[in-house]
Coordinates of C-alpha atoms and ligand atoms in Angstrom, one line a residue:
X70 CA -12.2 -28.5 20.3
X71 CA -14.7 -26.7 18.8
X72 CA -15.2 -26.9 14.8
X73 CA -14.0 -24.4 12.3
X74 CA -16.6 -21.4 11.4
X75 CA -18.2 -22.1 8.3
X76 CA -17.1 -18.2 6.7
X77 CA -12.9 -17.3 7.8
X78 CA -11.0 -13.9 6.7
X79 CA -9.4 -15.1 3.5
X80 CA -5.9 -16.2 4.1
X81 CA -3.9 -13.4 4.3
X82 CA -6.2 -10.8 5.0
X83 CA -7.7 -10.2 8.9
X84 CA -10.2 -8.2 11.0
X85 CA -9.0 -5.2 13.0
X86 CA -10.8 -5.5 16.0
X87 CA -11.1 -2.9 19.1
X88 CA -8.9 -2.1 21.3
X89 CA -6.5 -2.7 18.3
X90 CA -8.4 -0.2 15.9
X91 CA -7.8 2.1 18.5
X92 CA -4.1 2.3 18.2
X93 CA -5.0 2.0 14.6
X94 CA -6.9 5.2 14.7
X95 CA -4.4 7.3 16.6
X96 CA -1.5 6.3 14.3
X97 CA -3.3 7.6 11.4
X98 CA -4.7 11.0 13.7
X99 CA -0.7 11.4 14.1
X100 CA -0.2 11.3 11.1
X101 CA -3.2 13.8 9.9
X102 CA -1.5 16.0 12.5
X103 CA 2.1 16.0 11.6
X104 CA 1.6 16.3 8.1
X105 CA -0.6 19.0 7.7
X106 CA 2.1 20.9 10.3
X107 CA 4.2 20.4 7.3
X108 CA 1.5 21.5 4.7
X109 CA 0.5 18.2 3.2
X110 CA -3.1 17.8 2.0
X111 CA -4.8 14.4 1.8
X112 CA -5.9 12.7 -1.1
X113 CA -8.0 9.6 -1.5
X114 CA -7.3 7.6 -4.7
X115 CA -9.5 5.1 -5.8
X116 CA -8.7 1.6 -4.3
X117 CA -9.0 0.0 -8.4
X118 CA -7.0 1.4 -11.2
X119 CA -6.1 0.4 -14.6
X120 CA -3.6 -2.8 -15.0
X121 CA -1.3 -0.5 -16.7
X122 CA -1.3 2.2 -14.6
X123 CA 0.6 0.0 -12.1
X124 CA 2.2 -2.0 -15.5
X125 CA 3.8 1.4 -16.3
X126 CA 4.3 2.7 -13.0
X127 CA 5.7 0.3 -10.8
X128 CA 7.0 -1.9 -13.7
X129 CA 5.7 -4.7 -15.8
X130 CA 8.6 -6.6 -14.9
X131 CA 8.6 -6.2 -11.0
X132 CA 6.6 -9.1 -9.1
X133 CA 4.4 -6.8 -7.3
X134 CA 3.1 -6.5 -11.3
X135 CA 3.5 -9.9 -12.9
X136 CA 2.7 -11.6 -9.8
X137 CA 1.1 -10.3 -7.1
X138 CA -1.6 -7.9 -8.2
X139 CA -5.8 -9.2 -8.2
X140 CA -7.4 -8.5 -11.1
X141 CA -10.8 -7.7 -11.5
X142 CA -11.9 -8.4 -14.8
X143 CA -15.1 -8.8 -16.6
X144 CA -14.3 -12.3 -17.8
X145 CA -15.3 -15.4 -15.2
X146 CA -12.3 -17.9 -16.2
X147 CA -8.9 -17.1 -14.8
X148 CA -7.1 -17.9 -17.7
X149 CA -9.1 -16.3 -19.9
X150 CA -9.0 -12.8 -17.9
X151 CA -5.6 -13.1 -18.0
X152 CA -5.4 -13.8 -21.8
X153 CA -7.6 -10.7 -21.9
X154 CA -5.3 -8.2 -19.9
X155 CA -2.0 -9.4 -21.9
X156 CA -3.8 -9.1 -24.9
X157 CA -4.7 -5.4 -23.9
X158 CA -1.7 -4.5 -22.6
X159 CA 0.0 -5.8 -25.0
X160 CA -2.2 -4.0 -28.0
X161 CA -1.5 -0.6 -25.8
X162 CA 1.7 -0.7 -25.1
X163 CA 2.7 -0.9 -28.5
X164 CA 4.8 -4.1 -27.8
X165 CA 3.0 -6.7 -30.2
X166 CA 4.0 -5.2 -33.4
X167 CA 7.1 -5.9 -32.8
X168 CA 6.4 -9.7 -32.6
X169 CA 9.1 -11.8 -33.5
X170 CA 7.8 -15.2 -35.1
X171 CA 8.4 -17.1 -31.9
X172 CA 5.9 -15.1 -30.0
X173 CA 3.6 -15.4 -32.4
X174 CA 2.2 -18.9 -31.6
X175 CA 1.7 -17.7 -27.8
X176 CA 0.1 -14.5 -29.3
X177 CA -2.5 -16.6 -31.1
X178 CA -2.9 -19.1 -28.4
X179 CA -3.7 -16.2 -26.1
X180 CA -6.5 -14.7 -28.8
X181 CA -7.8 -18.6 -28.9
X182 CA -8.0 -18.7 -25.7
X183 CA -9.9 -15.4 -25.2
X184 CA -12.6 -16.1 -27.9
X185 CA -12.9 -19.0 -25.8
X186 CA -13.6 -17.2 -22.5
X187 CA -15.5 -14.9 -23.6
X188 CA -18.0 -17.3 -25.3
X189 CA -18.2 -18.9 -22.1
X190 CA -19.0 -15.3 -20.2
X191 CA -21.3 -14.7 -23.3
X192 CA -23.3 -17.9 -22.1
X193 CA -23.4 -16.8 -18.9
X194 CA -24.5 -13.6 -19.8
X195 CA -21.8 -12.0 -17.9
X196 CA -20.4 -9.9 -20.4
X197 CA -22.6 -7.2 -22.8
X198 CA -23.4 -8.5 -25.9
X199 CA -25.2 -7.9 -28.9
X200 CA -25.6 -9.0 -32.8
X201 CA -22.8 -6.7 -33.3
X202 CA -20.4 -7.8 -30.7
X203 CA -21.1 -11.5 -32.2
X204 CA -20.2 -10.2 -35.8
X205 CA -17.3 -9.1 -34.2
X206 CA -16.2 -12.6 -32.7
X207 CA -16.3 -14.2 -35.7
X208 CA -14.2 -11.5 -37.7
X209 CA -11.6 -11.8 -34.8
X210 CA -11.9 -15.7 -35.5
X211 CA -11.4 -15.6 -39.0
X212 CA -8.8 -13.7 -39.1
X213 CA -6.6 -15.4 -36.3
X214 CA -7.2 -18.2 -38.8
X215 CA -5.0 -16.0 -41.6
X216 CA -2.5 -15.3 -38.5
X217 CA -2.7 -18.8 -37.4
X218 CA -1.0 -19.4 -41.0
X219 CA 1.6 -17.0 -40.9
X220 CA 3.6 -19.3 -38.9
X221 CA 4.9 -20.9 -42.4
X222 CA 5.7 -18.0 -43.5
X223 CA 9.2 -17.0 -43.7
X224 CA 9.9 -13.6 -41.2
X225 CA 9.9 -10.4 -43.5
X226 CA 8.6 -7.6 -44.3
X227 CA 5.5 -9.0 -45.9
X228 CA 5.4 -11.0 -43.0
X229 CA 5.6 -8.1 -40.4
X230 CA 3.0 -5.9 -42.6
X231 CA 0.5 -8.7 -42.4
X232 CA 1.2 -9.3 -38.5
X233 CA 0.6 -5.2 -38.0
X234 CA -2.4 -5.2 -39.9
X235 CA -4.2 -7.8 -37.9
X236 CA -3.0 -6.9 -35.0
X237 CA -4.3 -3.1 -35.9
X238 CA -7.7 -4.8 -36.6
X239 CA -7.9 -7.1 -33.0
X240 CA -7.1 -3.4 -31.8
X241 CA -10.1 -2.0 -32.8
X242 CA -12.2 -5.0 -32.6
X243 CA -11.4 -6.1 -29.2
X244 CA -12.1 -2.6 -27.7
X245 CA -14.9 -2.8 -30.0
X246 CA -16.9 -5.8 -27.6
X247 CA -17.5 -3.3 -24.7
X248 CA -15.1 -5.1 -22.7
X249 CA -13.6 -2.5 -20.5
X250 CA -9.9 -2.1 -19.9
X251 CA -8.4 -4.5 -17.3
X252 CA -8.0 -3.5 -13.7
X253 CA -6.7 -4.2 -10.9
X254 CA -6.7 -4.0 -6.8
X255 CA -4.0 -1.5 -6.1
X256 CA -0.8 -3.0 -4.9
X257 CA 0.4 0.8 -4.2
X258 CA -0.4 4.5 -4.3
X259 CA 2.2 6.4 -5.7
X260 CA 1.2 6.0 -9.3
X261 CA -2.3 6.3 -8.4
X262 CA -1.2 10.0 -7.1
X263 CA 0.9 10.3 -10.3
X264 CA -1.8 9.5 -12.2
X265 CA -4.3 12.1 -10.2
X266 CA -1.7 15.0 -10.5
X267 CA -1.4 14.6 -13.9
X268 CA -5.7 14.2 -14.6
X269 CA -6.2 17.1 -12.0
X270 CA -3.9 19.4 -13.8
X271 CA -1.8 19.7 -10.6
X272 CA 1.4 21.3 -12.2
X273 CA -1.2 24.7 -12.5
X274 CA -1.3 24.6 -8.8
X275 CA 1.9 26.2 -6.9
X276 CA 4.6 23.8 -6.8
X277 CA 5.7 21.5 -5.2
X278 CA 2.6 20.0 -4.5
X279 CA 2.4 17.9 -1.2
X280 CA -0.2 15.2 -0.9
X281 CA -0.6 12.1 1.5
X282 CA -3.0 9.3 1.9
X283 CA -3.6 6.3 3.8
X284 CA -5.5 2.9 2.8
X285 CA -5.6 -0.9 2.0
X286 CA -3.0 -2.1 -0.6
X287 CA -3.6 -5.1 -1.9
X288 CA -0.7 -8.3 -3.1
X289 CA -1.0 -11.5 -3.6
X290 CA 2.6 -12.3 -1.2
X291 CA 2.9 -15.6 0.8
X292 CA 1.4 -14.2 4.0
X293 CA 3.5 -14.2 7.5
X294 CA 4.1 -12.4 10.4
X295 CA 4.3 -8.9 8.9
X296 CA 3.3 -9.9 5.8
X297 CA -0.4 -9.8 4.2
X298 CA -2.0 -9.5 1.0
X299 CA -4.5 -6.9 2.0
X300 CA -2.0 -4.3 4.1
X301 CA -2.6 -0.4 4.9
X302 CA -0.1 2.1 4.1
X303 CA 0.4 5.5 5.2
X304 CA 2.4 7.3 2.4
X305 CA 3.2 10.9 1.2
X306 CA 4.5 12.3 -2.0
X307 CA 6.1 15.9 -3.4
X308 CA 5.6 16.8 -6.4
X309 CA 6.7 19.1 -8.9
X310 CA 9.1 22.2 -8.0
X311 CA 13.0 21.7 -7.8
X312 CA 14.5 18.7 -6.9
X313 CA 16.4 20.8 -3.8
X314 CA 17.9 18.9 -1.0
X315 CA 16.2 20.1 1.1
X316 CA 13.1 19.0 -0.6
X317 CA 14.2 15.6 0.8
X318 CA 16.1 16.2 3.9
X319 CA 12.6 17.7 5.4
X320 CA 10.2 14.6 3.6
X321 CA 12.7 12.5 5.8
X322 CA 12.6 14.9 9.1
X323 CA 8.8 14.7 9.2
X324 CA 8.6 11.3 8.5
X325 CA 10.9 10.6 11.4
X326 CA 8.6 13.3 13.5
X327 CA 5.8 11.0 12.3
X328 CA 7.5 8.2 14.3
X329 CA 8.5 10.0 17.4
X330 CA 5.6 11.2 17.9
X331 CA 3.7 7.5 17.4
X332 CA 6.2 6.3 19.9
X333 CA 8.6 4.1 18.0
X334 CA 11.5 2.8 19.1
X335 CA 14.6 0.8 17.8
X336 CA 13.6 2.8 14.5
X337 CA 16.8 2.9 12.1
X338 CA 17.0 5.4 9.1
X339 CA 19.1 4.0 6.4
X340 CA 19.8 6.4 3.4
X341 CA 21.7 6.3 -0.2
X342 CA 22.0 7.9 -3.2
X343 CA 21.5 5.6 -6.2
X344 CA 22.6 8.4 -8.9
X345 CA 20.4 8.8 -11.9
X346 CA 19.5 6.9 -15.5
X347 CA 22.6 7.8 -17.3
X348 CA 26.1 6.1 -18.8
X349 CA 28.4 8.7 -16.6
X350 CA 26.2 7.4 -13.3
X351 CA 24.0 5.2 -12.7
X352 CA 24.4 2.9 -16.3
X353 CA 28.0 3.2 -15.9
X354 CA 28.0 1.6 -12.3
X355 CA 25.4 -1.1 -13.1
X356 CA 27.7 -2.3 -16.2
X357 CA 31.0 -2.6 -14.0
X358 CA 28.4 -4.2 -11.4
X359 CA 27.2 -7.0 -13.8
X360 CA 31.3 -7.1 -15.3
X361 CA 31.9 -7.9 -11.5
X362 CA 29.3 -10.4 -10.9
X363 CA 29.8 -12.4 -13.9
X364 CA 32.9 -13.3 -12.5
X365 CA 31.3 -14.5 -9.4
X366 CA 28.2 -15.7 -11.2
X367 CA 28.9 -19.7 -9.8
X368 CA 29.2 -18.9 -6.5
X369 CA 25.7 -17.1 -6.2
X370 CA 22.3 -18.6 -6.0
X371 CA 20.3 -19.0 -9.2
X372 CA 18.1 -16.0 -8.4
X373 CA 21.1 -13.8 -8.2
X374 CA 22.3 -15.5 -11.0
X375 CA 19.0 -15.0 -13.1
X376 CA 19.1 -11.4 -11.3
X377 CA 22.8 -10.4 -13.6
X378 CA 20.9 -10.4 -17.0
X379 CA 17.7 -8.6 -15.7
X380 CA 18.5 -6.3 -12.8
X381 CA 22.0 -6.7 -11.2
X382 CA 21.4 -3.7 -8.8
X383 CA 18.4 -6.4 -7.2
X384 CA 21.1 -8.7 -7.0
X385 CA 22.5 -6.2 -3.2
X386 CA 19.1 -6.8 -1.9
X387 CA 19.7 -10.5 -1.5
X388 CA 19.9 -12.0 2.3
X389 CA 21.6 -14.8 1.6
X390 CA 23.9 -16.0 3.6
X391 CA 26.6 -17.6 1.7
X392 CA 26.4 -14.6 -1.0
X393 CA 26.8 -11.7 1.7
X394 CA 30.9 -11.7 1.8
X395 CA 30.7 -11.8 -2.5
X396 CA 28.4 -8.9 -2.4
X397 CA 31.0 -6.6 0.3
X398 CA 33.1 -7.0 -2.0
X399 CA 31.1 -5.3 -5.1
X400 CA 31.7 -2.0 -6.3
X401 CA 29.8 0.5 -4.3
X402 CA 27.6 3.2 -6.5
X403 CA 29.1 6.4 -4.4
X404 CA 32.3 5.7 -6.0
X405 CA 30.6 6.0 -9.7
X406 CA 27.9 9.6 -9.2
X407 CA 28.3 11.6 -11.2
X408 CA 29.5 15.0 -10.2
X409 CA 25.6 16.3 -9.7
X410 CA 24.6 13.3 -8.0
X411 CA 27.3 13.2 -5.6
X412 CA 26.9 16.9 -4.9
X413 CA 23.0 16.8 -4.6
X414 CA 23.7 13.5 -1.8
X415 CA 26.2 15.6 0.4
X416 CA 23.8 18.5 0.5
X417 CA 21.2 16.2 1.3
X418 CA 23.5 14.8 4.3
X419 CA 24.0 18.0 5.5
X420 CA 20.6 19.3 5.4
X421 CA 19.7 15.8 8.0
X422 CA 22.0 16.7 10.0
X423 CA 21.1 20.4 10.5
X424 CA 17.8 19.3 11.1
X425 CA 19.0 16.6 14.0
X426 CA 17.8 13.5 11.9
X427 CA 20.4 10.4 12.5
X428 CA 20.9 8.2 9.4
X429 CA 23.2 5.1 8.6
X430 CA 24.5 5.2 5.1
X431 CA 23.7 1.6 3.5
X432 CA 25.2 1.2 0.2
X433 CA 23.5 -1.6 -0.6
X434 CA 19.6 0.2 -0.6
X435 CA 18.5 0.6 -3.9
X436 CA 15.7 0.4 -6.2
X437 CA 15.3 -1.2 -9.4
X438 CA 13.3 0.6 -11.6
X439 CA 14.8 3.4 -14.2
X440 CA 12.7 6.2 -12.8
X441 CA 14.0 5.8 -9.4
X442 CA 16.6 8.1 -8.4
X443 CA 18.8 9.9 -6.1
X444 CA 18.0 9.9 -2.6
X445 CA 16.5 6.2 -1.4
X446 CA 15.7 5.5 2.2
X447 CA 14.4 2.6 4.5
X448 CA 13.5 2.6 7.5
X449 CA 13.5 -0.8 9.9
X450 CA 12.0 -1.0 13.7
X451 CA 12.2 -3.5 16.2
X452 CA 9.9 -6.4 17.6
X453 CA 9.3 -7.5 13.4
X454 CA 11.4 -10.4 12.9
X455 CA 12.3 -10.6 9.2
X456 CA 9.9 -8.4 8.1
X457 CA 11.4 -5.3 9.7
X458 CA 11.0 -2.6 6.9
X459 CA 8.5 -0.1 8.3
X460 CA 9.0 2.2 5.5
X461 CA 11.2 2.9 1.6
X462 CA 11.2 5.7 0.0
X463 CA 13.0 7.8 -2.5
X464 CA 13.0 10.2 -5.5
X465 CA 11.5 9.1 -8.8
X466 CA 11.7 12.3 -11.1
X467 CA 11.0 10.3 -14.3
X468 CA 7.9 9.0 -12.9
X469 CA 4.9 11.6 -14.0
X470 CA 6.4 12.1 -17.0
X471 CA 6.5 8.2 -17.4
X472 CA 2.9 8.1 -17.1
X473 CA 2.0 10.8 -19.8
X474 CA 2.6 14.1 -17.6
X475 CA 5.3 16.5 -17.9
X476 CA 8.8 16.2 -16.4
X477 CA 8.3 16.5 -12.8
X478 CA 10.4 16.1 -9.6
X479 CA 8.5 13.8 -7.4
X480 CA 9.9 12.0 -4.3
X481 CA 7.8 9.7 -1.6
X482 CA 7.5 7.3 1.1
X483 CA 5.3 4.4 2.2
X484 CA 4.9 3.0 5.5
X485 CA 3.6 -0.3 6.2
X486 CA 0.8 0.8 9.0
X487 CA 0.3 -2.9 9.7
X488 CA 4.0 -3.0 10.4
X489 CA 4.5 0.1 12.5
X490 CA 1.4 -1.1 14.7
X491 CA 2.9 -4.7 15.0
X492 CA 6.2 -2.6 16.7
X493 CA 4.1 -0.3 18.9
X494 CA 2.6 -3.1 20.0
X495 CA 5.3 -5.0 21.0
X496 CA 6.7 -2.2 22.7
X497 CA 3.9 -1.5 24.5
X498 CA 3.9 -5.2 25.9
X499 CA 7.8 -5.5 26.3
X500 CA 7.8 -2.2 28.7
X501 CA 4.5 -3.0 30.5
X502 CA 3.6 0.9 30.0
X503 CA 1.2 2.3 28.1
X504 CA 2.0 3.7 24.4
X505 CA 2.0 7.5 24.0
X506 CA -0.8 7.4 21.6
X507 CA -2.8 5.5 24.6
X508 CA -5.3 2.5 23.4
X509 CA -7.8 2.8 26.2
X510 CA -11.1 1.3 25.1
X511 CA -12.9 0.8 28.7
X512 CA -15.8 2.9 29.7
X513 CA -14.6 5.4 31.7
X514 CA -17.8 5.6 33.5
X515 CA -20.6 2.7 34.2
X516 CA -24.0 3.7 35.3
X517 CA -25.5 1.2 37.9
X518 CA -29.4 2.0 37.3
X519 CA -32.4 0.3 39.4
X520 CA -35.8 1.2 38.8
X521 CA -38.0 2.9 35.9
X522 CA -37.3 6.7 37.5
X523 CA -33.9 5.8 37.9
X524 CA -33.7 4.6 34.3
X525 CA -34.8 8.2 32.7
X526 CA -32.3 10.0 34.8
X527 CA -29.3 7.2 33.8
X528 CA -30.8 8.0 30.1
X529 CA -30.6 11.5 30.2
X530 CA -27.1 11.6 32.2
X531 CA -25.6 9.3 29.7
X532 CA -26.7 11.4 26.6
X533 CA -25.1 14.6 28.7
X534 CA -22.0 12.5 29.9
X535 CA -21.3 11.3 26.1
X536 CA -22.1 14.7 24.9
X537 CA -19.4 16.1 27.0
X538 CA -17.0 14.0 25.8
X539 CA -16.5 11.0 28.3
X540 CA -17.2 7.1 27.9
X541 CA -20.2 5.5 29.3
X542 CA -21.8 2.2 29.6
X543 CA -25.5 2.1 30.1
X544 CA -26.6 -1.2 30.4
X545 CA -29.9 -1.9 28.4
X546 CA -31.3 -3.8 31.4
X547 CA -32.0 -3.7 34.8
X548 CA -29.2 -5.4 36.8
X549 CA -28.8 -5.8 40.6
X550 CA -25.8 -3.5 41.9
X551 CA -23.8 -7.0 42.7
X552 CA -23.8 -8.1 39.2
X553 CA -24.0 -4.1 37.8
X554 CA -20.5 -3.5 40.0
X555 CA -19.3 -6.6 38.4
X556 CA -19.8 -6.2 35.0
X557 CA -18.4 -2.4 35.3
X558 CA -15.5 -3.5 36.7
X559 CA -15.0 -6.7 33.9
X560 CA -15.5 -4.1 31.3
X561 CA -12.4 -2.3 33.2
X562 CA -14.6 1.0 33.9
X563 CA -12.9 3.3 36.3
X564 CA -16.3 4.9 37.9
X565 CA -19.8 3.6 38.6
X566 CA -22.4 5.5 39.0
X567 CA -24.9 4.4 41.4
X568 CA -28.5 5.4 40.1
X569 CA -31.4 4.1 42.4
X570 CA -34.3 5.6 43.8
X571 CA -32.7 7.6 46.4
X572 CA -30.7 9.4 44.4
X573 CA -33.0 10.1 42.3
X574 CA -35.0 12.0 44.9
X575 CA -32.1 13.5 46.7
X576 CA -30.7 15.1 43.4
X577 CA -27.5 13.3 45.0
X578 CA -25.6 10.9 42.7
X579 CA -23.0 8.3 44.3
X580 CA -20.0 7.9 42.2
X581 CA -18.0 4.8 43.0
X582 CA -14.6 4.6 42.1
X583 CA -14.1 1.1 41.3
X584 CA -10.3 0.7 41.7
X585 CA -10.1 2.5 45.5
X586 CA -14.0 1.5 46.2
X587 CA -14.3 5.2 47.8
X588 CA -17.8 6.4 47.4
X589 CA -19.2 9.9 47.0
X590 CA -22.5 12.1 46.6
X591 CA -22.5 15.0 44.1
X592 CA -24.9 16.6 42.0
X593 CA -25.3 16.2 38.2
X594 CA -23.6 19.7 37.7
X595 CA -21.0 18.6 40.3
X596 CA -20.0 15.2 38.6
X597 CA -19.5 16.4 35.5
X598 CA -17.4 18.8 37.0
X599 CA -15.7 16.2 38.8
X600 CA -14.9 14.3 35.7
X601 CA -13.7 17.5 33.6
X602 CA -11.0 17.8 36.5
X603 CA -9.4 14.7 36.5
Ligands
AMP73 P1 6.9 -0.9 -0.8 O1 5.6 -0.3 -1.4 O2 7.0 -2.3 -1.3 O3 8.1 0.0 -1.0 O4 6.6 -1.1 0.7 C1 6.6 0.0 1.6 C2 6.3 -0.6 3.0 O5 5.0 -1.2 3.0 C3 7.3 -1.7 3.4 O6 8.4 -1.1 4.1 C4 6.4 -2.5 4.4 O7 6.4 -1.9 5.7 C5 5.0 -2.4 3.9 N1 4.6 -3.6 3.1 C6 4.9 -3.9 1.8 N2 4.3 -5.1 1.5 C7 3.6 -5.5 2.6 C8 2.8 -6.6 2.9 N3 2.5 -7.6 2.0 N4 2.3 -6.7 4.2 C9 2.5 -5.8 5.1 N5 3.3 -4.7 4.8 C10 3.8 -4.5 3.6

C-alpha cells in the first residue's frame, strides 16, 4: 500500500479538482445568469469579519457562534485568544457590568489568563509592544488585584460601582495594547451583507436593494458526507423596501428557477410562517409551546429537555425517533398568528401559486433567533442522505437594524453549493446521461504533429483553434501517430488532427475523428469551418 503523503487537505476541508470544478463553474454561471434576469447585483464580502458581527448577527448563543467559528486572533495560545475575544465581547457588548458576584471569579480568571498570554506573545514578539503597552500590563495587573478582592465583599452598590469602574478602566486599557478586535473565518454571509448595506449607505440607494454572492463559509462541524468545515454557498438577499408578499413569493420563484435550470431533481420546497417577536404571535405561541412540553419534558431526550428553558421552538427540529409522535402532537404556530401574520402567509401562498411554484407546508420549519420572521423555507434534494438540506431561508426584518442600521425589511436564502453539486452528481451517474449544465473537460481536438515544419503550423493552428473558442491539446513533444492517436483518444478527444510533412506542403489537413476513425482533408479555413458547424 503505498504510505500516506506527508501534507493532506485538513480534515474537513478538500480540493476541487477538474472535471468536478467544471460542474462547479457552471452552477455558479447559472446562477450569475438567473439572478441578474431578476435584477440582483453581486457582492463580495470579505471572507474575515469581526467576532461580533456574527456574535450579534447570527446569535451568541447559536453553535454556529459559540462553537463552530475559527478565530483568528493575534494571540498564539488557544486559551488565551479565547480569554481575549470574551473579554472583548464581553467589554462591548455592555454585558459585564452587569456581573453578578458569581461571574466575577471567571471574569478575573479570564483577565489572568490573558495577561498571561499575552506575556507569552510579548516574548515571542508576536504582538506590538512598547514601554507604554508594558505600563499598561501592569496597571491591568494591579488592579485585577483590587477586583480579585472584591470577592469578600458583600454584593451592593459599593460593590457594583467598584466592579463598573474597573471594568471601565480594562476597557480603555485593553483596547489601549494595540490588540485589534477579535475575528473570525465567516461561518455565513448574511450579516456580512447587513453589515455592508448599512457601511455603504445602501438605504440611499432605491429600495429594495437585491444583492447575491457566492464563497467559502467556514465551521468547525464534525465533517461527513455533505458536511465540511470549509463549504461554498450561493446566497441572495433583499433588502429594504416593503415587506410585500410578493417580495418573497418571487425570492422563492427564482430560487427554484435557479434549480431547474441547474438540473435538479427530487428538489422539495417546504415553506412556513413563523409569525413575528411579539406576545399576540410568536411569544404567545412559544409560551403555550414550552407549557406543553414541560408536560412531556421526561419523555424527551436531554437536548430537548435542555432545549425547553433556552429555545423550545429548536426543540421541532429534533429527528429523533422516539420524540417524533410527542412533537405531532404540539401546538402548531398557524393556529397562534396574529391577524397580520396570518394574512401576510396566505398572500404569500397565493402569490407561489400564481407564479406555478409547488410547496409543502411544514409546520415544524422554524428558526430560532428573535430577528427571524414570517416567511421560512427549506429546500431538500435527493442522492444526500441525512444531509439533504440544499437551501433555508426566510425573512429577518429585525436584522439591520440589529446590527446598528435602520429598520429594514430584509429576507434571504443560502444554498449549500457543495450540497447541490453532491445531487447533480448523483443524478448524473444514477441516469447515465449527461447533466444539462454539461461537465465535458476532454479536448475536443488533439493535434498529432511530426516534424519541426509541422510543429509551427500545429503552433499557430492551436493559438487560432483556442482563439476561436474550441479545446485543444498540443502535445509539447514529438510523438509517433501510434502513441499521438493513443494518448488523444485516453484524454477522450473527439478529433485528431494529423499534422506531418505532407500536409503541411499540401495546405491539406487530415482530421481524424477518433470515435468513427473516418478520416478527411480540409484546409485550415475549411476546418475551422468544419468545427463551427457541428
Ligand atoms: P445555514 O446557513 O445553516 O442556514 O445553511 C444553509 C445551507 O448551507 C444548508 O441548507 C446546507 O445546504 C449548507 N450547509 C450548512 N452547513 C454546511 C456544512 N458544514 N457543509 C456543507 N454544507 C453546509
Amino acid at each position: 500500500m503505498a504510505s500516506k503523503p506527508k501534507f493532506q487537505a485538513i480534515r474537513g476541508t478538500r480540493d476541487l479538482l477538474p472535471p468536478d470544478t467544471a460542474l462547479w463553474n457552471r452552477v455558479e454561471q447559472t446562477a450569475h445568469e438567473v439572478f441578474s434576469t431578476y435584477g440582483f447585483g453581486e457582492i463580495r464580502p470579505p471572507i474575515f469579519e469581526a467576532t461580533e458581527l456574527f456574535a450579534r448577527g447570527v446569535g451568541g448563543d447559536t453553535d454556529i457562534v459559540s462553537k463552530e467559528m475559527y478565530r483568528l486572533e493575534d494571540l498564539p495560545e488557544d486559551q488565551s485568544a479565547r480569554d481575549l475575544a470574551y473579554l472583548q465581547l464581553m467589554i462591548h457588548s455592555g454585558s459585564v457590568s452587569s456581573a453578578y458576584p458569581d461571574q466575577l471569579a471567571e471574569f478575573v480568571g479570564r483577565v489572568q489568563r490573558f495577561i498571561e498570554g499575552y506575556k507569552v506573545a510579548r516574548q515571542r514578539e508576536l504582538v506590538y509592544h512598547t514601554d507604554s503597552t508594558d505600563r499598561r500590563l501592569q496597571y491591568i495587573e494591579s488592579h485585577l488585584e483590587g477586583l480579585s478582592a472584591l470577592q469578600n465583599e458583600p454584593y451592593d452598590a459599593k460593590y457594583q460601582n467598584k466592579f463598573d469602574e474597573t471594568v471601565n478602566y480594562f476597557k480603555v486599557e485593553i483596547r489601549d495594547l494595540g490588540l485589534t478586535e477579535p475575528k473570525v473565518l465567516r461561518p455565513e454571509a448574511t450579516a456580512s451583507v447587513c453589515r455592508a448595506y448599512i457601511e455603504h449607505n445602501m438605504q440611499q440607494m432605491p429600495q429594495p436593494v437585491k444583492l447575491y454572492y457566492m464563497g467559502p463559509m467556514f465551521r468547525r462541524e464534525r465533517p461527513q458526507k455533505g458536511r465540511y468545515r470549509q463549504f461554498y454557498q450561493i446566497g441572495a438577499e433583499i433588502l429594504g423596501g416593503p415587506d410585500a408578499p410578493a417580495i418573497d413569493a418571487e425570492l422563492i420563484e427564482m430560487l427554484m428557477t435557479f434549480f431547474d435550470k441547474c438540473g435538479l431533481q427530487g428538489s422539495e420546497l417546504s415553506i412556513n410562517s413563523i409569525g413575528h417577536a411579539a406576545d399576540n404571535c410568536r411569544r404567545g405561541y412559544v409560551a403555550k409551546l414550552r407549557e406543553e412540553l414541560l408536560k412531556v419534558k421526561d419523555k424527551l431526550g436531554a437536548d430537548s429537555q435542555r432545549r425547553i428553558e433556552t429555545n423550545p421552538l429548536r426543540v421541532l427540529d429534533s429527528k429523533l425517533e422516539h420524540e417524533q409522535p410527542i412533537i405531532a402532537a404540539l401546538p402548531r404556530i398557524a393556529d397562534y398568528l396574529c391577524d397580520e401574520c396570518k394574512t401576510h402567509y396566505a398572500a404569500v401562498k397565493r402569490d407561489l401559486d400564481l407564479r406555478g411554484v409547488q410547496y409543502r407546508e411544514n409546520w415544524r420549519l422554524v428558526r430560532g433567533l428573535d430577528y427571524y420572521m414570517r416567511t421560512t423555507f427549506e429546500i431538500t434534494a435527493q442522492g444526500l442522505g441525512s444531509q439533504n438540506a440544499v437551501c433555508g431561508g426566510g425573512r429577518y426584518d429585525g436584522l439591520v437594524e440589529l446590527l446598528g442600521g435602520p429598520p429594514t425589511k430584509g429576507i434571504g436564502f443560502a444554498i449549500g453549493e457543495d450540497r447541490l453539486i453532491l445531487s447533480l452528481q448523483e443524478t448524473i451517474r444514477a441516469s447515465g446521461s449527461d447533466s444539462p449544465l454539461g461537465t465535458s473537460h476532454s479536448p475536443l481536438l488533439f493535434i498529432a504533429w511530426m516534424g519541426d515544419e509541422a510543429y509551427a503550423a500545429a503552433v499557430r493552428a492551436a493559438k487560432n483553434l483556442r482563439n476561436a473558442g474550441f479545446r485543444v491539446e498540443l502535445p509539447a513533444t514529438e510523438l509517433k501517430f501510434g502513441k499521438a492517436l493513443e494518448r488523444a483518444s485516453k484524454l477522450g478527444s473527439r478529433f485528431a488532427l494529423i499534422l506531418g510533412d505532407n500536409e503541411v506542403q499540401s495546405g491539406e489537413w487530415t482530421l481524424k475523428n477518433l470515435a468513427t476513425s473516418e478520416q478527411q482533408k480540409l484546409s485550415e479555413q475549411a476546418l475551422l469551418e468544419y468545427l463551427r458547424s457541428l
